[in-house]
């Protein structure tokens, strides 16, 4: 893999930024030049969150151009549509099966898209679209907060990087008492892809 | 050891490596993490100042006293600190002083898009502009050397995209900074006491210093020519440089790391060496105008690279295509055309601000508000804010309305950190002038929006260490205010009653609406079991939806349902429900 552009999107509080930190450090450990960019502040109050991560021999721009994301890792269904125009036609989209309706929807002023609509729209734009049981696997492990690690596991199955690098970075990043939980979450996410979703 | 650091973390690392002994700041996106990070390096003192003016004056004081000092703020913070920013240029310093201005093109979290490069020129202070984290660290270190060499505060200008992007740099984990000796305190009134007679002499020094800095700007490798294809030459700095390097991969570049004062000879050499020259910079035509003043023809600048908003690779590419410098490529994929529900930031479930704005809306008062999470109350369904402009402005705005003699009453809403920032003097003004304006301080015990930093009300410092805590109601009483109330904003009935009393009062009123930010650990510990809606009693009237609480969901039948995972049991919806359909505890 010469280079790769990743867009991680979700909702404030879902662990999107921690996941992009881990991904960026994996790239660094694998020997790439890495840049990562996101915006803090108001966007954390339950708003949409977007993080750009780029690997290459030399990366200048911290931002991915439209249509240039090789991977879109979406933590939430609706958010995958909001950023779909970043995906390269040969790109891969991984969507966590989780719906977090924004206030406009919960108060009845807007509609939440059907899952099938999301799939169809994304399939027109990317080479492959996979819906991942990130939240469900995390809940089976007893902690919804490791959804982000399950999703990283799923993403890792597409990349030619040794799983040991991922495991090492994850264990370094998370607090000690959650290490084993996150290790399991990562490998369960990875297996899910390897065994076919 | 190679590490991924954000621009802000790299600035803190640079300050540590430069041997900084004092760091001062007021939190503000996108600058906050600089002082948060610097606080944990050994051998130095960091403080949260109540505002940027105090931060910079403290910083000047410690630089006068002979230790290297870092002062950090967001772009609009420099407006607050402008007074010392200007006289600091006149006096110069004894030890290095670097001032961080973190600008926010695109206004991700700001009320204006002002371009603070103009401040550097205005105050005759050199500024440096990094394009990635490694440069952010290196330029911070070098900034102290320049500051001392030329006896001038140095501004390091970051932007959101530099401050909040991470990139790799080599960090020596065992590095120990030099330990300088204290020089004698300067007894040099001609330099440090700016009475007009001395200031006139200092102005001469300032203008001479600028000429020396211009010569330095021409020599320093911070400003470098990268020859490529000579048909196109691009002058750029900061984040714009990184986009341009990818979009115009083969072109020649003049990369400016020190854009002010402009390296004139290098610009002329570069212009002579390329066929067409363009300038790519976010916001104002700061570099472009200076280049044009040299008589250099600029083939493309602000007419294609907008004065508005933040750049990205697509904006830069579109500009290049308009100029005919890039082949038109296939159109990038369009955004999804399905109607997508927006997801703006919202007040959290259980946020103590919500009750205040609910009551204010019912009373139909003019609401002059301020800067903080509660600014979100301007959006529907709360939609209760009439004005908001700058830190601390709300109280004087309401008093202005009172002086104007309008029959309808105005109320100021201001957060606790914002009150300490610049609301105190505004309240003093009302107390002194015998105004009767009502001020509500939304005291959630933290600087919430920037991520929970300390302030004088919290009595907590940059590392969370215990300091002195100052009560807002005591400040009001010390000003002689007779109507000072402390209320729980989750109790809308009590808040309503107190506000009615204040509306009758003939004197100034201060209401401290106190409950901790629901994201703070002390608040989270006290959260009870989630509330629930009795579907037999709920008739879907929508009163509770008007609170804009993310935990209240409209069911297919139009009734209310509470998401137990999101509910923080604040009781507000139960208080507003006319049918008494909402209850605490489990069904």
PDB file of N, CA, C and O in Angstrom, chain B residues 277-340:
ATOM      1  N   UNK B 277       3.186  34.354 -11.383  1.00  0.00           N
ATOM      2  CA  UNK B 277       3.256  34.242  -9.932  1.00  0.00           C
ATOM      3  C   UNK B 277       1.854  34.373  -9.347  1.00  0.00           C
ATOM      4  O   UNK B 277       1.098  35.275  -9.730  1.00  0.00           O
ATOM      5  N   UNK B 278       1.499  33.454  -8.445  1.00  0.00           N
ATOM      6  CA  UNK B 278       0.220  33.580  -7.745  1.00  0.00           C
ATOM      7  C   UNK B 278       0.459  33.512  -6.242  1.00  0.00           C
ATOM      8  O   UNK B 278       1.494  33.023  -5.778  1.00  0.00           O
ATOM      9  N   UNK B 279      -0.497  34.053  -5.481  1.00  0.00           N
ATOM     10  CA  UNK B 279      -0.417  34.039  -4.025  1.00  0.00           C
ATOM     11  C   UNK B 279      -1.636  33.295  -3.495  1.00  0.00           C
ATOM     12  O   UNK B 279      -2.771  33.614  -3.856  1.00  0.00           O
ATOM     13  N   UNK B 280      -1.390  32.277  -2.670  1.00  0.00           N
ATOM     14  CA  UNK B 280      -2.501  31.502  -2.096  1.00  0.00           C
ATOM     15  C   UNK B 280      -2.470  31.675  -0.585  1.00  0.00           C
ATOM     16  O   UNK B 280      -1.537  31.235   0.087  1.00  0.00           O
ATOM     17  N   UNK B 281      -3.467  32.364  -0.049  1.00  0.00           N
ATOM     18  CA  UNK B 281      -3.528  32.612   1.402  1.00  0.00           C
ATOM     19  C   UNK B 281      -4.986  32.700   1.823  1.00  0.00           C
ATOM     20  O   UNK B 281      -5.813  33.243   1.108  1.00  0.00           O
ATOM     21  N   UNK B 282      -5.284  32.145   3.015  1.00  0.00           N
ATOM     22  CA  UNK B 282      -6.631  32.232   3.560  1.00  0.00           C
ATOM     23  C   UNK B 282      -6.887  33.642   4.076  1.00  0.00           C
ATOM     24  O   UNK B 282      -5.972  34.338   4.506  1.00  0.00           O
ATOM     25  N   UNK B 283      -8.161  34.039   4.045  1.00  0.00           N
ATOM     26  CA  UNK B 283      -8.640  35.325   4.581  1.00  0.00           C
ATOM     27  C   UNK B 283      -8.064  36.507   3.807  1.00  0.00           C
ATOM     28  O   UNK B 283      -8.140  36.529   2.594  1.00  0.00           O
ATOM     29  N   UNK B 284      -7.473  37.475   4.502  1.00  0.00           N
ATOM     30  CA  UNK B 284      -7.142  38.751   3.853  1.00  0.00           C
ATOM     31  C   UNK B 284      -6.003  38.615   2.834  1.00  0.00           C
ATOM     32  O   UNK B 284      -5.164  37.724   2.957  1.00  0.00           O
ATOM     33  N   UNK B 285      -5.942  39.556   1.879  1.00  0.00           N
ATOM     34  CA  UNK B 285      -4.809  39.556   0.929  1.00  0.00           C
ATOM     35  C   UNK B 285      -3.572  40.176   1.580  1.00  0.00           C
ATOM     36  O   UNK B 285      -3.014  41.157   1.093  1.00  0.00           O
ATOM     37  N   UNK B 286      -3.136  39.597   2.679  1.00  0.00           N
ATOM     38  CA  UNK B 286      -2.057  40.192   3.478  1.00  0.00           C
ATOM     39  C   UNK B 286      -0.722  40.134   2.735  1.00  0.00           C
ATOM     40  O   UNK B 286      -0.030  41.137   2.588  1.00  0.00           O
ATOM     41  N   UNK B 287      -0.385  38.929   2.254  1.00  0.00           N
ATOM     42  CA  UNK B 287       0.875  38.775   1.519  1.00  0.00           C
ATOM     43  C   UNK B 287       0.731  39.404   0.129  1.00  0.00           C
ATOM     44  O   UNK B 287       1.624  40.118  -0.341  1.00  0.00           O
ATOM     45  N   UNK B 288      -0.421  39.158  -0.484  1.00  0.00           N
ATOM     46  CA  UNK B 288      -0.633  39.633  -1.856  1.00  0.00           C
ATOM     47  C   UNK B 288      -0.433  41.148  -1.963  1.00  0.00           C
ATOM     48  O   UNK B 288       0.258  41.625  -2.871  1.00  0.00           O
ATOM     49  N   UNK B 289      -1.005  41.890  -1.044  1.00  0.00           N
ATOM     50  CA  UNK B 289      -0.875  43.350  -1.117  1.00  0.00           C
ATOM     51  C   UNK B 289       0.573  43.789  -0.945  1.00  0.00           C
ATOM     52  O   UNK B 289       1.052  44.691  -1.638  1.00  0.00           O
ATOM     53  N   UNK B 290       1.272  43.122  -0.021  1.00  0.00           N
ATOM     54  CA  UNK B 290       2.677  43.485   0.197  1.00  0.00           C
ATOM     55  C   UNK B 290       3.517  43.165  -1.040  1.00  0.00           C
ATOM     56  O   UNK B 290       4.433  43.917  -1.408  1.00  0.00           O
ATOM     57  N   UNK B 291       3.186  42.056  -1.714  1.00  0.00           N
ATOM     58  CA  UNK B 291       3.922  41.665  -2.926  1.00  0.00           C
ATOM     59  C   UNK B 291       3.627  42.666  -4.048  1.00  0.00           C
ATOM     60  O   UNK B 291       4.528  43.117  -4.751  1.00  0.00           O
ATOM     61  N   UNK B 292       2.362  43.031  -4.186  1.00  0.00           N
ATOM     62  CA  UNK B 292       1.993  43.987  -5.244  1.00  0.00           C
ATOM     63  C   UNK B 292       2.676  45.344  -5.024  1.00  0.00           C
ATOM     64  O   UNK B 292       3.047  46.018  -5.982  1.00  0.00           O
ATOM     65  N   UNK B 293       2.834  45.718  -3.746  1.00  0.00           N
ATOM     66  CA  UNK B 293       3.486  47.001  -3.433  1.00  0.00           C
ATOM     67  C   UNK B 293       4.939  47.031  -3.908  1.00  0.00           C
ATOM     68  O   UNK B 293       5.510  48.095  -4.112  1.00  0.00           O
ATOM     69  N   UNK B 294       5.522  45.848  -4.067  1.00  0.00           N
ATOM     70  CA  UNK B 294       6.895  45.783  -4.577  1.00  0.00           C
ATOM     71  C   UNK B 294       6.931  45.947  -6.096  1.00  0.00           C
ATOM     72  O   UNK B 294       7.998  45.908  -6.705  1.00  0.00           O
ATOM     73  N   UNK B 295       5.757  46.098  -6.714  1.00  0.00           N
ATOM     74  CA  UNK B 295       5.696  46.235  -8.160  1.00  0.00           C
ATOM     75  C   UNK B 295       5.680  44.900  -8.885  1.00  0.00           C
ATOM     76  O   UNK B 295       5.857  44.843 -10.098  1.00  0.00           O
ATOM     77  N   UNK B 296       5.468  43.821  -8.127  1.00  0.00           N
ATOM     78  CA  UNK B 296       5.456  42.490  -8.731  1.00  0.00           C
ATOM     79  C   UNK B 296       4.051  42.204  -9.262  1.00  0.00           C
ATOM     80  O   UNK B 296       3.058  42.480  -8.589  1.00  0.00           O
ATOM     81  N   UNK B 297       3.970  41.658 -10.467  1.00  0.00           N
ATOM     82  CA  UNK B 297       2.664  41.318 -11.017  1.00  0.00           C
ATOM     83  C   UNK B 297       2.176  40.017 -10.395  1.00  0.00           C
ATOM     84  O   UNK B 297       2.893  39.004 -10.422  1.00  0.00           O
ATOM     85  N   UNK B 298       0.964  40.055  -9.849  1.00  0.00           N
ATOM     86  CA  UNK B 298       0.360  38.853  -9.266  1.00  0.00           C
ATOM     87  C   UNK B 298      -0.709  38.363 -10.229  1.00  0.00           C
ATOM     88  O   UNK B 298      -1.692  39.043 -10.491  1.00  0.00           O
ATOM     89  N   UNK B 299      -0.466  37.156 -10.753  1.00  0.00           N
ATOM     90  CA  UNK B 299      -1.344  36.617 -11.786  1.00  0.00           C
ATOM     91  C   UNK B 299      -2.653  36.090 -11.197  1.00  0.00           C
ATOM     92  O   UNK B 299      -3.670  35.975 -11.887  1.00  0.00           O
ATOM     93  N   UNK B 300      -2.638  35.767  -9.910  1.00  0.00           N
ATOM     94  CA  UNK B 300      -3.859  35.271  -9.278  1.00  0.00           C
ATOM     95  C   UNK B 300      -3.756  35.401  -7.771  1.00  0.00           C
ATOM     96  O   UNK B 300      -2.734  35.020  -7.190  1.00  0.00           O
ATOM     97  N   UNK B 301      -4.770  35.970  -7.174  1.00  0.00           N
ATOM     98  CA  UNK B 301      -4.788  36.116  -5.713  1.00  0.00           C
ATOM     99  C   UNK B 301      -6.223  36.068  -5.241  1.00  0.00           C
ATOM    100  O   UNK B 301      -6.950  35.123  -5.551  1.00  0.00           O
ATOM    101  N   UNK B 302      -6.635  37.118  -4.549  1.00  0.00           N
ATOM    102  CA  UNK B 302      -7.957  37.104  -3.915  1.00  0.00           C
ATOM    103  C   UNK B 302      -9.123  37.020  -4.896  1.00  0.00           C
ATOM    104  O   UNK B 302     -10.219  36.635  -4.514  1.00  0.00           O
ATOM    105  N   UNK B 303      -8.908  37.382  -6.161  1.00  0.00           N
ATOM    106  CA  UNK B 303     -10.050  37.306  -7.092  1.00  0.00           C
ATOM    107  C   UNK B 303     -10.449  35.853  -7.373  1.00  0.00           C
ATOM    108  O   UNK B 303     -11.579  35.592  -7.782  1.00  0.00           O
ATOM    109  N   UNK B 304      -9.548  34.913  -7.123  1.00  0.00           N
ATOM    110  CA  UNK B 304      -9.938  33.502  -7.289  1.00  0.00           C
ATOM    111  C   UNK B 304      -9.844  32.690  -5.992  1.00  0.00           C
ATOM    112  O   UNK B 304     -10.580  31.726  -5.813  1.00  0.00           O
ATOM    113  N   UNK B 305      -8.924  33.079  -5.096  1.00  0.00           N
ATOM    114  CA  UNK B 305      -8.807  32.363  -3.818  1.00  0.00           C
ATOM    115  C   UNK B 305      -9.510  33.224  -2.766  1.00  0.00           C
ATOM    116  O   UNK B 305      -8.965  34.212  -2.288  1.00  0.00           O
ATOM    117  N   UNK B 306     -10.709  32.833  -2.398  1.00  0.00           N
ATOM    118  CA  UNK B 306     -11.668  33.709  -1.713  1.00  0.00           C
ATOM    119  C   UNK B 306     -11.126  34.320  -0.416  1.00  0.00           C
ATOM    120  O   UNK B 306     -10.321  33.732   0.296  1.00  0.00           O
ATOM    121  N   UNK B 307     -11.644  35.507  -0.119  1.00  0.00           N
ATOM    122  CA  UNK B 307     -11.364  36.186   1.143  1.00  0.00           C
ATOM    123  C   UNK B 307     -12.194  35.548   2.272  1.00  0.00           C
ATOM    124  O   UNK B 307     -11.950  35.778   3.445  1.00  0.00           O
ATOM    125  N   UNK B 308     -13.176  34.718   1.877  1.00  0.00           N
ATOM    126  CA  UNK B 308     -14.093  34.112   2.849  1.00  0.00           C
ATOM    127  C   UNK B 308     -13.687  32.681   3.168  1.00  0.00           C
ATOM    128  O   UNK B 308     -13.300  31.927   2.281  1.00  0.00           O
ATOM    129  N   UNK B 309     -13.810  32.307   4.416  1.00  0.00           N
ATOM    130  CA  UNK B 309     -13.801  30.892   4.782  1.00  0.00           C
ATOM    131  C   UNK B 309     -12.439  30.216   4.778  1.00  0.00           C
ATOM    132  O   UNK B 309     -11.410  30.806   4.470  1.00  0.00           O
ATOM    133  N   UNK B 310     -12.503  28.929   5.173  1.00  0.00           N
ATOM    134  CA  UNK B 310     -11.297  28.125   5.272  1.00  0.00           C
ATOM    135  C   UNK B 310     -11.014  27.467   3.924  1.00  0.00           C
ATOM    136  O   UNK B 310     -11.934  27.104   3.207  1.00  0.00           O
ATOM    137  N   UNK B 311      -9.738  27.315   3.606  1.00  0.00           N
ATOM    138  CA  UNK B 311      -9.369  26.618   2.376  1.00  0.00           C
ATOM    139  C   UNK B 311      -9.282  25.115   2.627  1.00  0.00           C
ATOM    140  O   UNK B 311      -9.268  24.649   3.761  1.00  0.00           O
ATOM    141  N   UNK B 312      -9.215  24.375   1.525  1.00  0.00           N
ATOM    142  CA  UNK B 312      -8.940  22.944   1.544  1.00  0.00           C
ATOM    143  C   UNK B 312      -8.428  22.619   0.145  1.00  0.00           C
ATOM    144  O   UNK B 312      -8.386  23.510  -0.714  1.00  0.00           O
ATOM    145  N   UNK B 313      -8.029  21.379  -0.122  1.00  0.00           N
ATOM    146  CA  UNK B 313      -7.473  21.088  -1.451  1.00  0.00           C
ATOM    147  C   UNK B 313      -8.454  21.417  -2.577  1.00  0.00           C
ATOM    148  O   UNK B 313      -8.041  21.838  -3.661  1.00  0.00           O
ATOM    149  N   UNK B 314      -9.762  21.252  -2.326  1.00  0.00           N
ATOM    150  CA  UNK B 314     -10.747  21.492  -3.383  1.00  0.00           C
ATOM    151  C   UNK B 314     -10.881  22.981  -3.711  1.00  0.00           C
ATOM    152  O   UNK B 314     -11.006  23.350  -4.875  1.00  0.00           O
ATOM    153  N   UNK B 315     -10.844  23.814  -2.687  1.00  0.00           N
ATOM    154  CA  UNK B 315     -10.913  25.269  -2.907  1.00  0.00           C
ATOM    155  C   UNK B 315      -9.697  25.723  -3.709  1.00  0.00           C
ATOM    156  O   UNK B 315      -9.810  26.509  -4.660  1.00  0.00           O
ATOM    157  N   UNK B 316      -8.523  25.220  -3.347  1.00  0.00           N
ATOM    158  CA  UNK B 316      -7.290  25.621  -4.033  1.00  0.00           C
ATOM    159  C   UNK B 316      -7.305  25.124  -5.481  1.00  0.00           C
ATOM    160  O   UNK B 316      -6.946  25.850  -6.410  1.00  0.00           O
ATOM    161  N   UNK B 317      -7.792  23.902  -5.674  1.00  0.00           N
ATOM    162  CA  UNK B 317      -7.873  23.364  -7.030  1.00  0.00           C
ATOM    163  C   UNK B 317      -8.829  24.202  -7.888  1.00  0.00           C
ATOM    164  O   UNK B 317      -8.516  24.551  -9.031  1.00  0.00           O
ATOM    165  N   UNK B 318      -9.983  24.534  -7.328  1.00  0.00           N
ATOM    166  CA  UNK B 318     -10.970  25.320  -8.082  1.00  0.00           C
ATOM    167  C   UNK B 318     -10.368  26.666  -8.502  1.00  0.00           C
ATOM    168  O   UNK B 318     -10.583  27.127  -9.631  1.00  0.00           O
ATOM    169  N   UNK B 319      -9.597  27.285  -7.610  1.00  0.00           N
ATOM    170  CA  UNK B 319      -8.949  28.554  -7.948  1.00  0.00           C
ATOM    171  C   UNK B 319      -7.962  28.381  -9.092  1.00  0.00           C
ATOM    172  O   UNK B 319      -7.915  29.195 -10.025  1.00  0.00           O
ATOM    173  N   UNK B 320      -7.175  27.301  -9.036  1.00  0.00           N
ATOM    174  CA  UNK B 320      -6.197  27.030 -10.091  1.00  0.00           C
ATOM    175  C   UNK B 320      -6.870  26.794 -11.433  1.00  0.00           C
ATOM    176  O   UNK B 320      -6.368  27.212 -12.484  1.00  0.00           O
ATOM    177  N   UNK B 321      -8.038  26.148 -11.396  1.00  0.00           N
ATOM    178  CA  UNK B 321      -8.763  25.888 -12.647  1.00  0.00           C
ATOM    179  C   UNK B 321      -9.321  27.178 -13.221  1.00  0.00           C
ATOM    180  O   UNK B 321      -9.274  27.408 -14.429  1.00  0.00           O
ATOM    181  N   UNK B 322      -9.820  28.059 -12.359  1.00  0.00           N
ATOM    182  CA  UNK B 322     -10.338  29.350 -12.828  1.00  0.00           C
ATOM    183  C   UNK B 322      -9.252  30.151 -13.527  1.00  0.00           C
ATOM    184  O   UNK B 322      -9.511  30.881 -14.477  1.00  0.00           O
ATOM    185  N   UNK B 323      -8.028  30.018 -13.033  1.00  0.00           N
ATOM    186  CA  UNK B 323      -6.912  30.760 -13.628  1.00  0.00           C
ATOM    187  C   UNK B 323      -6.364  30.066 -14.872  1.00  0.00           C
ATOM    188  O   UNK B 323      -5.435  30.565 -15.505  1.00  0.00           O
ATOM    189  N   UNK B 324      -6.903  28.887 -15.181  1.00  0.00           N
ATOM    190  CA  UNK B 324      -6.421  28.139 -16.335  1.00  0.00           C
ATOM    191  C   UNK B 324      -5.056  27.502 -16.095  1.00  0.00           C
ATOM    192  O   UNK B 324      -4.328  27.188 -17.031  1.00  0.00           O
ATOM    193  N   UNK B 325      -4.694  27.326 -14.832  1.00  0.00           N
ATOM    194  CA  UNK B 325      -3.381  26.769 -14.506  1.00  0.00           C
ATOM    195  C   UNK B 325      -3.423  25.263 -14.311  1.00  0.00           C
ATOM    196  O   UNK B 325      -2.388  24.619 -14.204  1.00  0.00           O
ATOM    197  N   UNK B 326      -4.644  24.722 -14.225  1.00  0.00           N
ATOM    198  CA  UNK B 326      -4.788  23.284 -14.014  1.00  0.00           C
ATOM    199  C   UNK B 326      -5.756  22.759 -15.064  1.00  0.00           C
ATOM    200  O   UNK B 326      -6.727  23.443 -15.401  1.00  0.00           O
ATOM    201  N   UNK B 327      -5.507  21.561 -15.579  1.00  0.00           N
ATOM    202  CA  UNK B 327      -6.495  20.983 -16.483  1.00  0.00           C
ATOM    203  C   UNK B 327      -7.773  20.731 -15.689  1.00  0.00           C
ATOM    204  O   UNK B 327      -7.709  20.397 -14.504  1.00  0.00           O
ATOM    205  N   UNK B 328      -8.924  20.943 -16.325  1.00  0.00           N
ATOM    206  CA  UNK B 328     -10.154  20.658 -15.577  1.00  0.00           C
ATOM    207  C   UNK B 328     -10.271  19.148 -15.480  1.00  0.00           C
ATOM    208  O   UNK B 328     -10.214  18.435 -16.473  1.00  0.00           O
ATOM    209  N   UNK B 329     -10.369  18.675 -14.256  1.00  0.00           N
ATOM    210  CA  UNK B 329     -10.460  17.226 -14.063  1.00  0.00           C
ATOM    211  C   UNK B 329     -11.936  16.861 -13.958  1.00  0.00           C
ATOM    212  O   UNK B 329     -12.814  17.718 -13.987  1.00  0.00           O
ATOM    213  N   UNK B 330     -12.174  15.577 -13.857  1.00  0.00           N
ATOM    214  CA  UNK B 330     -13.549  15.130 -13.662  1.00  0.00           C
ATOM    215  C   UNK B 330     -14.107  15.800 -12.418  1.00  0.00           C
ATOM    216  O   UNK B 330     -13.410  15.961 -11.424  1.00  0.00           O
ATOM    217  N   UNK B 331     -15.366  16.153 -12.488  1.00  0.00           N
ATOM    218  CA  UNK B 331     -16.009  16.748 -11.314  1.00  0.00           C
ATOM    219  C   UNK B 331     -15.944  15.768 -10.141  1.00  0.00           C
ATOM    220  O   UNK B 331     -16.170  14.568 -10.328  1.00  0.00           O
ATOM    221  N   UNK B 332     -15.623  16.244  -8.958  1.00  0.00           N
ATOM    222  CA  UNK B 332     -15.674  15.337  -7.802  1.00  0.00           C
ATOM    223  C   UNK B 332     -17.118  14.913  -7.539  1.00  0.00           C
ATOM    224  O   UNK B 332     -18.053  15.564  -8.011  1.00  0.00           O
ATOM    225  N   UNK B 333     -17.319  13.798  -6.812  1.00  0.00           N
ATOM    226  CA  UNK B 333     -18.685  13.327  -6.563  1.00  0.00           C
ATOM    227  C   UNK B 333     -19.514  14.408  -5.858  1.00  0.00           C
ATOM    228  O   UNK B 333     -18.987  15.099  -4.977  1.00  0.00           O
ATOM    229  N   UNK B 334     -20.767  14.573  -6.244  1.00  0.00           N
ATOM    230  CA  UNK B 334     -21.600  15.569  -5.571  1.00  0.00           C
ATOM    231  C   UNK B 334     -22.089  15.044  -4.223  1.00  0.00           C
ATOM    232  O   UNK B 334     -22.137  13.829  -4.017  1.00  0.00           O
ATOM    233  N   UNK B 335     -22.463  15.948  -3.317  1.00  0.00           N
ATOM    234  CA  UNK B 335     -23.046  15.489  -2.053  1.00  0.00           C
ATOM    235  C   UNK B 335     -24.350  14.747  -2.307  1.00  0.00           C
ATOM    236  O   UNK B 335     -24.969  14.904  -3.354  1.00  0.00           O
ATOM    237  N   UNK B 336     -24.746  13.948  -1.342  1.00  0.00           N
ATOM    238  CA  UNK B 336     -25.994  13.196  -1.422  1.00  0.00           C
ATOM    239  C   UNK B 336     -27.168  14.175  -1.553  1.00  0.00           C
ATOM    240  O   UNK B 336     -27.202  15.194  -0.865  1.00  0.00           O
ATOM    241  N   UNK B 337     -28.091  13.860  -2.460  1.00  0.00           N
ATOM    242  CA  UNK B 337     -29.205  14.792  -2.669  1.00  0.00           C
ATOM    243  C   UNK B 337     -30.403  14.507  -1.769  1.00  0.00           C
ATOM    244  O   UNK B 337     -31.300  15.325  -1.658  1.00  0.00           O
ATOM    245  N   UNK B 338     -30.417  13.335  -1.124  1.00  0.00           N
ATOM    246  CA  UNK B 338     -31.502  13.045  -0.174  1.00  0.00           C
ATOM    247  C   UNK B 338     -31.518  14.126   0.903  1.00  0.00           C
ATOM    248  O   UNK B 338     -30.469  14.625   1.289  1.00  0.00           O
ATOM    249  N   UNK B 339     -32.691  14.506   1.380  1.00  0.00           N
ATOM    250  CA  UNK B 339     -32.704  15.463   2.488  1.00  0.00           C
ATOM    251  C   UNK B 339     -32.112  14.813   3.740  1.00  0.00           C
ATOM    252  O   UNK B 339     -32.620  13.788   4.199  1.00  0.00           O
ATOM    253  N   UNK B 340     -31.025  15.363   4.258  1.00  0.00           N
ATOM    254  CA  UNK B 340     -30.381  14.799   5.453  1.00  0.00           C
ATOM    255  C   UNK B 340     -30.685  15.698   6.648  1.00  0.00           C
ATOM    256  O   UNK B 340     -30.482  16.901   6.580  1.00  0.00           O
TER     257      UNK B 340
END
